[in-house]
mmCIF file of C-alpha atoms in Angstrom:
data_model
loop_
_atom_site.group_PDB
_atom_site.id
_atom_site.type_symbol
_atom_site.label_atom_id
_atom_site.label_comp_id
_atom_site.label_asym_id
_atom_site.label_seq_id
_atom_site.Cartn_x
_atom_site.Cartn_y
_atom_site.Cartn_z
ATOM 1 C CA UNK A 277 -19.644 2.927 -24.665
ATOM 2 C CA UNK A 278 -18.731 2.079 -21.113
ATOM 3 C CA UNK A 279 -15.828 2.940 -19.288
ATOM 4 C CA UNK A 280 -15.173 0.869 -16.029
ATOM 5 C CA UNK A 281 -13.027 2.137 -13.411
ATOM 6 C CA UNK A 282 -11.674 -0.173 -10.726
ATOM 7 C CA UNK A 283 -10.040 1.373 -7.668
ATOM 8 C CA UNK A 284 -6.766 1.724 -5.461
ATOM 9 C CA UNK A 285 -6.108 -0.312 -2.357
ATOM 10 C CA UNK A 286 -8.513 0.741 0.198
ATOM 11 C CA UNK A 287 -10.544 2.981 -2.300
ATOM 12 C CA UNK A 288 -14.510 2.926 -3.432
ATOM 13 C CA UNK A 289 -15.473 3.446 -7.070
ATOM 14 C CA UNK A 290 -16.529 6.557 -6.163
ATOM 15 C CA UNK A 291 -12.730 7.695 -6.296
ATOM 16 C CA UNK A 292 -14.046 8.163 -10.180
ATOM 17 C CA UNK A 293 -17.024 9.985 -10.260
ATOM 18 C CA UNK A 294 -15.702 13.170 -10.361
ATOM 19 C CA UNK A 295 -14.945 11.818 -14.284
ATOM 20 C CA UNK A 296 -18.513 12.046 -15.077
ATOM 21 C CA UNK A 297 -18.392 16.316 -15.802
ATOM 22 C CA UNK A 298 -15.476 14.855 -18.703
ATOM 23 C CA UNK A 299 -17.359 12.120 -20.333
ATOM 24 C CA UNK A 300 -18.779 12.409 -23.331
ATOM 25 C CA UNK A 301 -22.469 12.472 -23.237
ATOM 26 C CA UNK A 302 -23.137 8.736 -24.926
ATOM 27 C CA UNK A 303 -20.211 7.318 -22.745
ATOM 28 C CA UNK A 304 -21.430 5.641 -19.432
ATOM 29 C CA UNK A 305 -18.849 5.773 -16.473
ATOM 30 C CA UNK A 306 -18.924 2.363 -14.099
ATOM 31 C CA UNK A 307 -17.466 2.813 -10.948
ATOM 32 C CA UNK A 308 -16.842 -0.669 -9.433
ATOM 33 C CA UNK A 309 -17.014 -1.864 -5.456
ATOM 34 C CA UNK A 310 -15.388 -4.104 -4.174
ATOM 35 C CA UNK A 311 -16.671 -6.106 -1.327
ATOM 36 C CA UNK A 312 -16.667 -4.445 1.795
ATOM 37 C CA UNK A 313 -15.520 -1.148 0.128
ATOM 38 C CA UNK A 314 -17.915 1.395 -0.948
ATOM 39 C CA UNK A 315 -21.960 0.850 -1.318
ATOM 40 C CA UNK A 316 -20.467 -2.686 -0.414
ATOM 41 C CA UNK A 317 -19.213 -2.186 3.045
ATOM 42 C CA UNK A 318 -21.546 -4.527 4.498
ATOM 43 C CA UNK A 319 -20.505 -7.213 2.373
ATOM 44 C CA UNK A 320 -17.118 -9.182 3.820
ATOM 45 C CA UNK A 321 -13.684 -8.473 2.735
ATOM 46 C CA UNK A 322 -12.175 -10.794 0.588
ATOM 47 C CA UNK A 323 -8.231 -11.413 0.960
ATOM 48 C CA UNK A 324 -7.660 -13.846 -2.285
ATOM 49 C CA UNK A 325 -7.023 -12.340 -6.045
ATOM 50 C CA UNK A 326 -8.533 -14.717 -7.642
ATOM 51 C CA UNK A 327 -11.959 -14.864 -5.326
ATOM 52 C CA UNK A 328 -12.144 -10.934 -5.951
ATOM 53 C CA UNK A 329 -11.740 -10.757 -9.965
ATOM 54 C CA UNK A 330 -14.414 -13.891 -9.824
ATOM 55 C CA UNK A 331 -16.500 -11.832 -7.857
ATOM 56 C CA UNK A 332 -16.229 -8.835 -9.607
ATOM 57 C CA UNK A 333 -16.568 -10.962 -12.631
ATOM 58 C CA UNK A 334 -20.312 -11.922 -11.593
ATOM 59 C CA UNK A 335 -21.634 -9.158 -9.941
ATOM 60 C CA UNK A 336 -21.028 -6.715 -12.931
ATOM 61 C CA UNK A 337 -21.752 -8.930 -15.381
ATOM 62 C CA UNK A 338 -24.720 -6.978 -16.804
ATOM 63 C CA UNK A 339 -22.067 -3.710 -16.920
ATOM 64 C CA UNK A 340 -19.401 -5.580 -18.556
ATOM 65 C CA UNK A 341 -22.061 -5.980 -21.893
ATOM 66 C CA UNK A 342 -21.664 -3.928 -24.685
ATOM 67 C CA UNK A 343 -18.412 -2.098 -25.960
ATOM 68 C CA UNK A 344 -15.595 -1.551 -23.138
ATOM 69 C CA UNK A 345 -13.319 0.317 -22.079
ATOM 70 C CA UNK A 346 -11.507 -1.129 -18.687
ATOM 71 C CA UNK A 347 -9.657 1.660 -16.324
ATOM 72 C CA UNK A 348 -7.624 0.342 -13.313
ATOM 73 C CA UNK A 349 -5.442 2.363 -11.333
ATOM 74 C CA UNK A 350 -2.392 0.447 -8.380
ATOM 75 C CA UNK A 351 -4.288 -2.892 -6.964
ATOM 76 C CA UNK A 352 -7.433 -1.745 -10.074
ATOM 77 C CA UNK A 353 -4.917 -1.989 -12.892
ATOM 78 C CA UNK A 354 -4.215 -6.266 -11.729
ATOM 79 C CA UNK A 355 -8.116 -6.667 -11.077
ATOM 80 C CA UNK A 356 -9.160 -4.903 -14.665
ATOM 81 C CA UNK A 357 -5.753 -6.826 -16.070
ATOM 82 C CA UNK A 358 -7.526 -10.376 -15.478
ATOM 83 C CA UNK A 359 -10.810 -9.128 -15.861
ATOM 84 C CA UNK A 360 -9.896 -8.189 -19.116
ATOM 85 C CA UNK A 361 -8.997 -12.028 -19.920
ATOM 86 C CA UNK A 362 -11.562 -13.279 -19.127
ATOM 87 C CA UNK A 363 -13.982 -10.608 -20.991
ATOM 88 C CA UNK A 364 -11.731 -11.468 -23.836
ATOM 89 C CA UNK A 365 -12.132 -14.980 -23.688
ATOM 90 C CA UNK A 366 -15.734 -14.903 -23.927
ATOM 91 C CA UNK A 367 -15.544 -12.970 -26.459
ATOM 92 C CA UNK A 368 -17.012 -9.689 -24.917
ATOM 93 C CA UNK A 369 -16.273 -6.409 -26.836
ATOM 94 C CA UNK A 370 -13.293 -5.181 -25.127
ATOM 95 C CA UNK A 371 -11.884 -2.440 -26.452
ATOM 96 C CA UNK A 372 -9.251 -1.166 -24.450
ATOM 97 C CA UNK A 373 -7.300 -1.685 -21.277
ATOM 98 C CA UNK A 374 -5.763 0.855 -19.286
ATOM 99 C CA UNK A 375 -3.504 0.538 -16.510
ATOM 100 C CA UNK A 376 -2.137 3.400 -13.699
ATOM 101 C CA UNK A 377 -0.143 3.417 -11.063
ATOM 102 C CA UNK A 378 1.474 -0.725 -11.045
ATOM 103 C CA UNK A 379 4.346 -2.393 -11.703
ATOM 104 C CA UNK A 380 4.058 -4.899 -15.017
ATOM 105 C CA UNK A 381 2.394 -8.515 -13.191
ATOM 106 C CA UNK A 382 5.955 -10.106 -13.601
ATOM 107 C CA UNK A 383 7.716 -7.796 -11.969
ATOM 108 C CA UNK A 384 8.767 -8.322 -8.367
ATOM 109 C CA UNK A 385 8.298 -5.626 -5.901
ATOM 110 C CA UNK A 386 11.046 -3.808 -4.456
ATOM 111 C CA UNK A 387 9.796 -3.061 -1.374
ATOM 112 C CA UNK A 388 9.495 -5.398 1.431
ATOM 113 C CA UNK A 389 5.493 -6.794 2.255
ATOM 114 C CA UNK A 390 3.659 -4.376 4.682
ATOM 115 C CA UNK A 391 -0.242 -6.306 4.936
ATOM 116 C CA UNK A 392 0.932 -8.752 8.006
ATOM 117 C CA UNK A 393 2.617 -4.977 10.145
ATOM 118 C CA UNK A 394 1.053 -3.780 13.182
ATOM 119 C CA UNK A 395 -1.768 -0.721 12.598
ATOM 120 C CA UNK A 396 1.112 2.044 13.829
ATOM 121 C CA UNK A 397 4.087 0.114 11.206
ATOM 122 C CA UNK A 398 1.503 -0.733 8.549
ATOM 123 C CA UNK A 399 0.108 2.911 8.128
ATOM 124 C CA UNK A 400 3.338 4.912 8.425
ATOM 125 C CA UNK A 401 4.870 2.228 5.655
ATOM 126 C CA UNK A 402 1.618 3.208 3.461
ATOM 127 C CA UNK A 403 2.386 6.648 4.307
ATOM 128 C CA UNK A 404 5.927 6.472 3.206
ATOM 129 C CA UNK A 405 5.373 4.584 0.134
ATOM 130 C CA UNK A 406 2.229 6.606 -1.586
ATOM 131 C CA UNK A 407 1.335 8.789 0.509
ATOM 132 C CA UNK A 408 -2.143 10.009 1.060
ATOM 133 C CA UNK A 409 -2.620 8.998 4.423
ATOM 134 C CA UNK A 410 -4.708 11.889 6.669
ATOM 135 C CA UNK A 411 -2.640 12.381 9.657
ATOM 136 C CA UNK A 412 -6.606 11.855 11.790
ATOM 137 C CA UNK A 413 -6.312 7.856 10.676
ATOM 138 C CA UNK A 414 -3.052 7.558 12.692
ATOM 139 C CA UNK A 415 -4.849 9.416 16.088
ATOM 140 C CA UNK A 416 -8.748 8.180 15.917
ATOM 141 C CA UNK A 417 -9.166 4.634 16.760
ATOM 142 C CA UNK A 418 -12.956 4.768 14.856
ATOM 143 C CA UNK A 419 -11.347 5.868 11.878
ATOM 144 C CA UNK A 420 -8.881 3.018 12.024
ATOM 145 C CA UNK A 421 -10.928 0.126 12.766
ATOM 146 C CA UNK A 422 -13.338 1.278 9.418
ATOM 147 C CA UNK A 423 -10.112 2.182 7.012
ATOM 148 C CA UNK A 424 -7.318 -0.305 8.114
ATOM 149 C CA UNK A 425 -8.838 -3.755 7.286
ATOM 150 C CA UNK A 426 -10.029 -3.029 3.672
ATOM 151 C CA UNK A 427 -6.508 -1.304 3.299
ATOM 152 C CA UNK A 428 -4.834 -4.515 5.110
ATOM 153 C CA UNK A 429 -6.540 -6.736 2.899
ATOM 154 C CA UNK A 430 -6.391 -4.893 -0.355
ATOM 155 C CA UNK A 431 -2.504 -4.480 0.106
ATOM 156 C CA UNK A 432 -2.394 -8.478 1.136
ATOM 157 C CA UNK A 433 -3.815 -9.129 -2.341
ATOM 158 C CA UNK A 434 -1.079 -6.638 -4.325
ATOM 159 C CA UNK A 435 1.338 -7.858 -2.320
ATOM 160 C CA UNK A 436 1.344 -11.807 -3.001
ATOM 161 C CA UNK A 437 -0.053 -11.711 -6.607
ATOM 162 C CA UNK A 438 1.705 -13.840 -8.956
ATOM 163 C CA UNK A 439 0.119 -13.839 -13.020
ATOM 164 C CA UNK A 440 -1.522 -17.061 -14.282
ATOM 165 C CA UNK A 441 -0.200 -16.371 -17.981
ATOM 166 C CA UNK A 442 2.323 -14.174 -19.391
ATOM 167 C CA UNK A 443 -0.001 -14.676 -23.186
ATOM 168 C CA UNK A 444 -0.661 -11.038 -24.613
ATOM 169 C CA UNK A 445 -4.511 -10.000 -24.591
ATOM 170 C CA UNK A 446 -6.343 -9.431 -27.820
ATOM 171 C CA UNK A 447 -7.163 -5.895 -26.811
ATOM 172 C CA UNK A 448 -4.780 -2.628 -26.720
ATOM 173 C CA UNK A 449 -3.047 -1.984 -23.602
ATOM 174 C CA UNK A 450 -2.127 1.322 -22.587
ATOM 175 C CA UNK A 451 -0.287 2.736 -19.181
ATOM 176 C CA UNK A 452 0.011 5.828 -17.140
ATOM 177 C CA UNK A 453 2.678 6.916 -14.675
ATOM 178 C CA UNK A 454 2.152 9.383 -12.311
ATOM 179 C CA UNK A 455 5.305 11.867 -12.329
ATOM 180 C CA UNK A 456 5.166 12.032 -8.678
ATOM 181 C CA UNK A 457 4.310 8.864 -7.891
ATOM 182 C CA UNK A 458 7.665 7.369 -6.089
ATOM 183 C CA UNK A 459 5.961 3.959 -5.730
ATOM 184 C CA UNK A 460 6.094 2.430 -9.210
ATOM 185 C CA UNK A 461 8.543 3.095 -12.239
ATOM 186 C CA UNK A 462 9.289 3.406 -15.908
ATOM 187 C CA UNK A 463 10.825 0.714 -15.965
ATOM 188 C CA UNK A 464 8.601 -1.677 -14.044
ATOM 189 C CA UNK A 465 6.253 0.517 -15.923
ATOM 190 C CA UNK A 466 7.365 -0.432 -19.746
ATOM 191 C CA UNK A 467 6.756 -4.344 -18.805
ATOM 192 C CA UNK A 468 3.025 -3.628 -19.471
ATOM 193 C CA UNK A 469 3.274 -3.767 -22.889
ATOM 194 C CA UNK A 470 4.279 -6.828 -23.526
ATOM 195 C CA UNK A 471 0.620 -8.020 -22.201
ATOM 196 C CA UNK A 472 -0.880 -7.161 -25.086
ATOM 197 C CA UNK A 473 -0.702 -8.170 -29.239
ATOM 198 C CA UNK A 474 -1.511 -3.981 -29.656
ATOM 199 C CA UNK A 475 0.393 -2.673 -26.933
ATOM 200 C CA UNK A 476 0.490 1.196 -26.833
ATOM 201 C CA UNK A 477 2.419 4.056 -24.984
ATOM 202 C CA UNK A 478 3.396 4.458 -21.647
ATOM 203 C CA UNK A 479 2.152 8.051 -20.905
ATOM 204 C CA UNK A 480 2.925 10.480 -17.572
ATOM 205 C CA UNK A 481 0.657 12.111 -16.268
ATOM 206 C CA UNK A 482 0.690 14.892 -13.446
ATOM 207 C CA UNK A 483 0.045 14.029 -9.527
ATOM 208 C CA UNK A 484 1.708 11.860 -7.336
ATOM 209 C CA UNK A 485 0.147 7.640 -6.199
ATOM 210 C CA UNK A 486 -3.226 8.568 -4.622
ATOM 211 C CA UNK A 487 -4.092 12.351 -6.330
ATOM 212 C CA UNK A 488 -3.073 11.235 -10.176
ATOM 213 C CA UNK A 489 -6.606 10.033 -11.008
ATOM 214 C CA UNK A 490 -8.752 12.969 -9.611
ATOM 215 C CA UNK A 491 -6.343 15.710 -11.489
ATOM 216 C CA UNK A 492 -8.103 17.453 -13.929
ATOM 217 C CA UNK A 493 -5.333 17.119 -16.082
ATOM 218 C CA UNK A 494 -4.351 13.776 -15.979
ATOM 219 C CA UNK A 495 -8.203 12.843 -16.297
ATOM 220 C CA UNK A 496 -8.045 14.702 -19.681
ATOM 221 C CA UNK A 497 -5.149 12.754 -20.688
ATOM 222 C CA UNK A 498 -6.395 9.574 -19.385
ATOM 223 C CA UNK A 499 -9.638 10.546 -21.909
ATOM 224 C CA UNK A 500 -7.799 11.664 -24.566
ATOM 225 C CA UNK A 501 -5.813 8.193 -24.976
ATOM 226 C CA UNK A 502 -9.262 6.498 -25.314
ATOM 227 C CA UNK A 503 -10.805 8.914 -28.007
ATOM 228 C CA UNK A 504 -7.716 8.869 -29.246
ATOM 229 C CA UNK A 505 -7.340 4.337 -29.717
ATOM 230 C CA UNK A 506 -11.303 3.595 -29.746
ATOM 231 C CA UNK A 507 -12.891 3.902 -32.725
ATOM 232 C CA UNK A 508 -16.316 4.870 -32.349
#
């Protein structure tokens, strides 16, 4: 089986590899890269939803074969959400869907939009809503000019995406909130399971936005829910 992770805002797949050591032995961990993130850095950034998930779609394509297990954590969870329907759709062996870390894809934000801020506004707004930010991005100009655009345009992408379809997906849905995590809800949480005909819990795990997904923890519990729903 595979399990594919897709990244935060600003992240690399490699945000996941410390999930390897957890794995079972005959599960195969794909950590995916967006353009200009990652082993893609080279690559241009893209700023439009829709151009990233087809992107994604046809660049994996040989790792989204076989029997699947989808992982996506903030800005990962709406990129796995509609890669999902369109695995689906083709009839791919989907087996799960897991979300972290996002409001439901109906649900309207309730803080104001941050991508279009100056560098100094922009970061300290990141800052204040998830945290995470290393206090050397706000003083070292190299840093910035390599971290803020991929962050800038991943946040763009959260920020003004609106859901094709409200229909359910043909695969159980599960979702994780971080009890720490200030920037998403239960409630905006719970709207998740109406995405799916075999929705599933809404679990909390430990950590707060950014350190949720590399706590030892909450990667057990994140595993346990898929040995748990997957039958083998």
């Amino acid at each position: 089986m595979k399990l594919v992770c897709f990244p935060y805002s600003g992240a690399s797949g490699i945000v996941y590899a410390q999930w390897r050591p957890y794995l079972p032995s005959d599960w195969a961990l794909v950590c995916i890269d967006c353009p200009g993130h990652g082993m893609r850095s080279h690559e241009a950034l893209l700023n439009n939803h829709e151009e990233l998930v087809d992107d994604l779609y046809n660049t994996y394509k040989d790792e989204f074969l076989g029997p699947l297990v989808l992982f996506g954590h903030s800005l990962g969870a709406l990129i796995a959400f509609d890669i999902a329907r369109r695995l689906l759709n083709e009839g791919k062996d989907l087996k799960l869907l897991l979300v972290s870390g996002r409001r439901a894809p109906h649900i309207s934000s309730r803080f104001p939009p941050i991508h279009n801020l100056d560098d100094d506004t922009f970061l300290k707004a990141l800052n204040d809503r998830y945290g995470g930010i290393p206090d050397e991005l706000f003083l070292n100009k190299n840093l910035r000019e390599i971290f803020i655009p991929p962050l800038r345009a991943d946040i763009g992408i959260s920020e003004q995406y609106h859901p094709t379809t409200q229909l359910p997906l043909s695969c159980p849905l599960g979702a994780f909130l971080a009890e720490h995590d200030h920037s998403v809800t239960l409630e905006e949480t719970l709207p998740w399971m109406c995405y799916s005909q075999y929705p599933q819990n809404v679990i909390a795990i430990q950590g707060n936005h950014i350190n949720c997904i590399t706590n030892p923890i909450s990667i057990r519990a994140i595993l346990q829910v898929i040995t748990n729903t997957v039958e083998f």
